mmCIF file of C-alpha atoms in Angstrom:
data_model
loop_
_atom_site.group_PDB
_atom_site.id
_atom_site.type_symbol
_atom_site.label_atom_id
_atom_site.label_comp_id
_atom_site.label_asym_id
_atom_site.label_seq_id
_atom_site.Cartn_x
_atom_site.Cartn_y
_atom_site.Cartn_z
ATOM 1 C CA LEU A 205 -50.558 0.709 -34.992
ATOM 2 C CA TYR A 206 -52.884 -1.198 -37.024
ATOM 3 C CA ASP A 207 -50.298 -1.819 -39.703
ATOM 4 C CA VAL A 208 -49.411 -5.637 -37.952
ATOM 5 C CA LEU A 209 -47.080 -6.656 -40.535
ATOM 6 C CA THR A 210 -45.101 -3.482 -40.632
ATOM 7 C CA ARG A 211 -45.356 -3.348 -36.667
ATOM 8 C CA THR A 212 -44.258 -7.027 -36.449
ATOM 9 C CA LEU A 213 -41.371 -7.067 -39.206
ATOM 10 C CA ASN A 214 -40.304 -3.640 -39.283
ATOM 11 C CA PRO A 215 -41.216 -1.270 -36.067
ATOM 12 C CA TYR A 216 -40.335 2.139 -35.749
ATOM 13 C CA ARG A 217 -39.370 2.322 -39.822
ATOM 14 C CA LEU A 218 -41.017 5.789 -40.359
ATOM 15 C CA TYR A 219 -40.109 7.233 -37.043
ATOM 16 C CA ARG A 220 -36.302 6.348 -37.519
ATOM 17 C CA LYS A 221 -36.596 7.680 -41.251
ATOM 18 C CA PHE A 222 -37.864 11.139 -39.952
ATOM 19 C CA PHE A 223 -36.189 11.391 -36.810
ATOM 20 C CA GLY A 224 -33.651 8.983 -36.387
ATOM 21 C CA ALA A 225 -32.478 6.768 -33.648
ATOM 22 C CA ARG A 226 -35.232 6.199 -31.035
ATOM 23 C CA GLN A 227 -33.317 6.969 -28.021
ATOM 24 C CA GLN A 228 -31.052 10.118 -28.144
ATOM 25 C CA VAL A 229 -29.457 12.881 -26.014
ATOM 26 C CA TRP A 230 -29.058 16.240 -27.198
ATOM 27 C CA GLN A 231 -26.707 18.866 -25.003
ATOM 28 C CA ASP A 232 -24.934 21.893 -24.851
ATOM 29 C CA GLY A 233 -22.717 21.585 -22.050
ATOM 30 C CA ARG A 234 -24.967 23.186 -19.298
ATOM 31 C CA MET A 235 -27.944 21.451 -19.916
ATOM 32 C CA ALA A 236 -29.129 17.799 -21.520
ATOM 33 C CA VAL A 237 -32.224 16.250 -22.702
ATOM 34 C CA VAL A 238 -32.191 12.524 -22.726
ATOM 35 C CA CYS A 239 -35.001 10.791 -24.875
ATOM 36 C CA LEU A 240 -36.042 7.899 -23.717
ATOM 37 C CA ASP A 241 -38.374 5.403 -25.638
ATOM 38 C CA ALA A 242 -40.380 2.911 -23.606
ATOM 39 C CA THR A 243 -42.412 1.289 -26.232
ATOM 40 C CA HIS A 244 -42.341 -2.262 -27.396
ATOM 41 C CA PRO A 245 -44.287 -3.132 -30.315
ATOM 42 C CA LEU A 246 -45.642 -5.975 -28.636
ATOM 43 C CA ARG A 247 -47.286 -3.942 -25.691
ATOM 44 C CA HIS A 248 -49.341 -1.914 -27.096
ATOM 45 C CA THR A 249 -49.598 1.124 -25.110
ATOM 46 C CA ARG A 250 -47.595 0.045 -21.880
ATOM 47 C CA GLY A 251 -44.310 1.859 -21.715
ATOM 48 C CA LYS A 252 -41.436 0.546 -19.928
ATOM 49 C CA THR A 253 -38.069 2.383 -19.561
ATOM 50 C CA ASP A 254 -35.272 -0.331 -20.350
ATOM 51 C CA LEU A 255 -33.613 0.794 -17.312
ATOM 52 C CA GLY A 256 -30.069 -0.563 -18.988
ATOM 53 C CA SER A 257 -30.249 1.685 -22.100
ATOM 54 C CA ALA A 258 -31.278 4.597 -19.527
ATOM 55 C CA HIS A 259 -28.274 4.025 -17.376
ATOM 56 C CA ASP A 260 -25.842 4.322 -20.435
ATOM 57 C CA LEU A 261 -27.570 7.596 -21.813
ATOM 58 C CA LEU A 262 -27.812 9.324 -18.224
ATOM 59 C CA GLU A 263 -24.704 8.483 -17.548
ATOM 60 C CA SER A 264 -23.272 10.069 -20.660
ATOM 61 C CA ALA A 265 -25.439 12.713 -20.571
ATOM 62 C CA ARG A 266 -24.266 13.827 -16.582
ATOM 63 C CA ARG A 267 -20.605 13.276 -17.864
ATOM 64 C CA ALA A 268 -21.028 15.909 -20.885
ATOM 65 C CA ILE A 269 -22.890 18.693 -18.272
ATOM 66 C CA GLY A 270 -21.087 17.924 -15.015
ATOM 67 C CA PRO A 271 -22.772 17.770 -11.627
ATOM 68 C CA ASN A 272 -24.581 21.066 -11.693
ATOM 69 C CA GLY A 273 -25.773 20.999 -15.271
ATOM 70 C CA LEU A 274 -29.759 20.728 -15.737
ATOM 71 C CA LEU A 275 -30.696 17.148 -16.766
ATOM 72 C CA CYS A 276 -33.815 16.610 -18.159
ATOM 73 C CA VAL A 277 -35.640 13.556 -19.469
ATOM 74 C CA ALA A 278 -38.176 13.375 -21.893
ATOM 75 C CA GLU A 279 -40.128 9.954 -22.301
ATOM 76 C CA HIS A 280 -43.641 9.163 -23.863
ATOM 77 C CA GLN A 281 -45.646 7.209 -21.090
ATOM 78 C CA PRO A 282 -45.754 9.120 -17.631
ATOM 79 C CA LEU A 283 -44.271 8.431 -14.113
ATOM 80 C CA ASP A 284 -47.499 9.628 -12.625
ATOM 81 C CA VAL A 285 -51.310 10.941 -13.811
ATOM 82 C CA LYS A 286 -53.763 13.225 -12.415
ATOM 83 C CA MET A 287 -56.715 11.145 -13.135
ATOM 84 C CA PRO A 288 -57.862 7.745 -11.435
ATOM 85 C CA GLU A 289 -58.457 5.871 -14.794
ATOM 86 C CA ASP A 290 -55.058 6.996 -16.093
ATOM 87 C CA ILE A 291 -53.523 4.747 -13.860
ATOM 88 C CA PRO A 292 -53.128 1.713 -15.825
ATOM 89 C CA GLU A 293 -51.103 4.223 -18.571
ATOM 90 C CA ILE A 294 -48.288 4.478 -16.065
ATOM 91 C CA LEU A 295 -45.077 3.355 -16.741
ATOM 92 C CA MET A 296 -44.520 -0.228 -16.013
ATOM 93 C CA ASN A 297 -41.845 -0.452 -12.945
ATOM 94 C CA PRO A 298 -42.552 3.481 -11.984
ATOM 95 C CA GLY A 299 -40.342 3.184 -8.753
ATOM 96 C CA ALA A 300 -37.062 1.563 -10.427
ATOM 97 C CA THR A 301 -37.735 4.310 -13.359
ATOM 98 C CA ALA A 302 -37.742 6.772 -10.638
ATOM 99 C CA LYS A 303 -34.815 5.864 -8.396
ATOM 100 C CA LEU A 304 -32.988 5.578 -11.797
ATOM 101 C CA PHE A 305 -33.832 9.284 -12.526
ATOM 102 C CA SER A 306 -32.826 10.202 -8.846
ATOM 103 C CA GLN A 307 -29.357 8.383 -9.050
ATOM 104 C CA TYR A 308 -28.245 10.827 -11.935
ATOM 105 C CA ARG A 309 -29.746 13.613 -10.549
ATOM 106 C CA VAL A 310 -32.163 14.148 -13.068
ATOM 107 C CA ASP A 311 -34.011 17.656 -12.999
ATOM 108 C CA ILE A 312 -36.957 17.397 -14.811
ATOM 109 C CA VAL A 313 -39.158 14.682 -16.502
ATOM 110 C CA PHE A 314 -41.181 15.429 -19.378
ATOM 111 C CA SER A 315 -44.148 13.152 -20.699
ATOM 112 C CA GLY A 316 -47.076 12.868 -22.520
ATOM 113 C CA HIS A 317 -49.319 9.670 -23.595
ATOM 114 C CA VAL A 318 -52.543 10.380 -21.252
ATOM 115 C CA HIS A 319 -53.354 13.918 -23.041
ATOM 116 C CA PHE A 320 -53.759 15.171 -19.358
ATOM 117 C CA PRO A 321 -51.528 18.066 -18.018
ATOM 118 C CA LEU A 322 -49.472 17.452 -14.709
ATOM 119 C CA ILE A 323 -47.275 19.914 -13.008
ATOM 120 C CA ARG A 324 -45.314 18.362 -9.986
ATOM 121 C CA ASP A 325 -42.522 17.235 -7.632
ATOM 122 C CA THR A 326 -41.829 13.403 -6.707
ATOM 123 C CA HIS A 327 -41.962 13.680 -2.964
ATOM 124 C CA LYS A 328 -45.049 12.592 -2.433
ATOM 125 C CA LEU A 329 -44.848 9.915 -4.993
ATOM 126 C CA PHE A 330 -41.568 8.036 -4.163
ATOM 127 C CA ARG A 331 -39.023 7.418 -1.623
ATOM 128 C CA LEU A 332 -35.903 8.936 -3.577
ATOM 129 C CA SER A 333 -32.419 10.080 -2.485
ATOM 130 C CA ARG A 334 -33.136 13.190 -4.685
ATOM 131 C CA HIS A 335 -36.509 14.261 -6.439
ATOM 132 C CA PHE A 336 -37.623 15.844 -9.629
ATOM 133 C CA ILE A 337 -40.031 17.712 -11.050
ATOM 134 C CA ILE A 338 -42.488 15.839 -13.246
ATOM 135 C CA SER A 339 -44.247 18.191 -16.196
ATOM 136 C CA GLY A 340 -46.637 15.858 -18.069
ATOM 137 C CA ALA A 341 -48.342 17.733 -21.081
ATOM 138 C CA GLY A 342 -51.858 17.765 -22.311
ATOM 139 C CA THR A 343 -52.766 18.172 -25.821
ATOM 140 C CA ALA A 344 -51.242 21.011 -28.121
ATOM 141 C CA VAL A 345 -52.588 21.259 -31.335
ATOM 142 C CA SER A 346 -54.739 17.851 -32.114
ATOM 143 C CA ARG A 347 -58.587 17.487 -32.296
ATOM 144 C CA ARG A 348 -57.577 14.584 -29.575
ATOM 145 C CA THR A 349 -58.495 16.230 -26.913
ATOM 146 C CA ARG A 350 -60.057 14.921 -23.569
ATOM 147 C CA SER A 351 -63.697 16.351 -22.454
ATOM 148 C CA ASN A 352 -62.201 17.924 -19.320
ATOM 149 C CA ALA A 353 -58.789 19.034 -20.770
ATOM 150 C CA PRO A 354 -58.618 21.290 -23.670
ATOM 151 C CA ASN A 355 -55.872 22.213 -25.797
ATOM 152 C CA SER A 356 -52.722 22.600 -23.900
ATOM 153 C CA PHE A 357 -49.140 22.974 -23.339
ATOM 154 C CA ASN A 358 -46.500 23.515 -20.428
ATOM 155 C CA LEU A 359 -44.161 26.228 -21.104
ATOM 156 C CA VAL A 360 -41.038 25.533 -18.736
ATOM 157 C CA ASP A 361 -38.864 28.898 -17.613
ATOM 158 C CA ILE A 362 -35.101 28.184 -16.023
ATOM 159 C CA LYS A 363 -33.197 30.843 -14.313
ATOM 160 C CA ASP A 364 -31.951 31.938 -11.588
ATOM 161 C CA GLY A 365 -31.446 28.386 -9.860
ATOM 162 C CA GLY A 366 -35.164 27.896 -10.525
ATOM 163 C CA VAL A 367 -38.183 26.304 -12.763
ATOM 164 C CA THR A 368 -41.336 27.547 -13.297
ATOM 165 C CA ILE A 369 -43.588 25.613 -15.440
ATOM 166 C CA ALA A 370 -46.610 27.495 -16.445
ATOM 167 C CA LEU A 371 -49.783 25.399 -18.452
ATOM 168 C CA HIS A 372 -51.349 27.560 -21.275
ATOM 169 C CA VAL A 373 -54.732 26.492 -21.629
ATOM 170 C CA TYR A 374 -57.042 27.567 -25.091
ATOM 171 C CA GLN A 375 -59.814 29.333 -24.718
ATOM 172 C CA PRO A 376 -63.080 29.406 -26.724
ATOM 173 C CA ASN A 377 -61.816 33.171 -27.978
ATOM 174 C CA GLY A 378 -58.721 31.555 -29.705
ATOM 175 C CA VAL A 379 -55.911 32.104 -27.638
ATOM 176 C CA PHE A 380 -53.853 30.434 -25.004
ATOM 177 C CA THR A 381 -53.922 31.678 -21.339
ATOM 178 C CA ILE A 382 -52.351 30.596 -18.198
ATOM 179 C CA ALA A 383 -54.509 28.321 -16.387
ATOM 180 C CA GLN A 384 -52.258 27.078 -13.534
ATOM 181 C CA GLN A 385 -48.273 28.350 -12.870
ATOM 182 C CA ALA A 386 -45.720 26.104 -10.510
ATOM 183 C CA VAL A 387 -42.740 27.378 -9.150
ATOM 184 C CA PHE A 388 -39.674 24.890 -8.366
ATOM 185 C CA SER A 389 -36.471 25.895 -5.960
ATOM 186 C CA ARG A 390 -33.503 23.356 -5.916
ATOM 187 C CA GLU A 391 -32.757 21.877 -2.252
ATOM 188 C CA GLU A 392 -30.654 19.411 -0.737
ATOM 189 C CA SER A 393 -32.853 16.945 -1.334
ATOM 190 C CA GLY A 394 -33.520 17.978 -4.820
ATOM 191 C CA TRP A 395 -37.080 19.718 -6.286
ATOM 192 C CA ARG A 396 -39.805 20.865 -4.704
ATOM 193 C CA GLY A 397 -42.815 22.983 -5.458
ATOM 194 C CA ALA A 398 -43.302 26.039 -3.785
#
């Protein structure tokens, strides 16, 4: 972040060295996860989905898993946030990104960035032809937690046509316990929380 020379002349060098391509698709025939990179070296922390490359990756993934396969997207910056002070950290042009995800029948979008957990569907956020689930992660193991959000992680359970996401929060006694659980079912208009 603070190495301006590397950030300008060879951005993402270490990322590529350890993780490979900045955008990738993993799939197993029934499920696909499209990993999108919304960052840019000149934007600091603001994220913006490259709709063209996202379109290509989503199309490839959807074709590989078919119309009934589970399609997930992982993108660091969120489409929505829980805390009002985090609104500036939402992806730039979130409506266009959500519309693209809806077009490709995305089921779940995973994000992080603001270190505050969020689990919901998109019905109250966007006017879409097909809605999806948003699973925003908190801070799992870092000491960089927010004062009102201890270490946490979201556990996603997919079975019998439904999705359950449980927010596990770290307790002072050294264990993670479930603090919130959301159950989603698939309807004609996409996913909806119970």
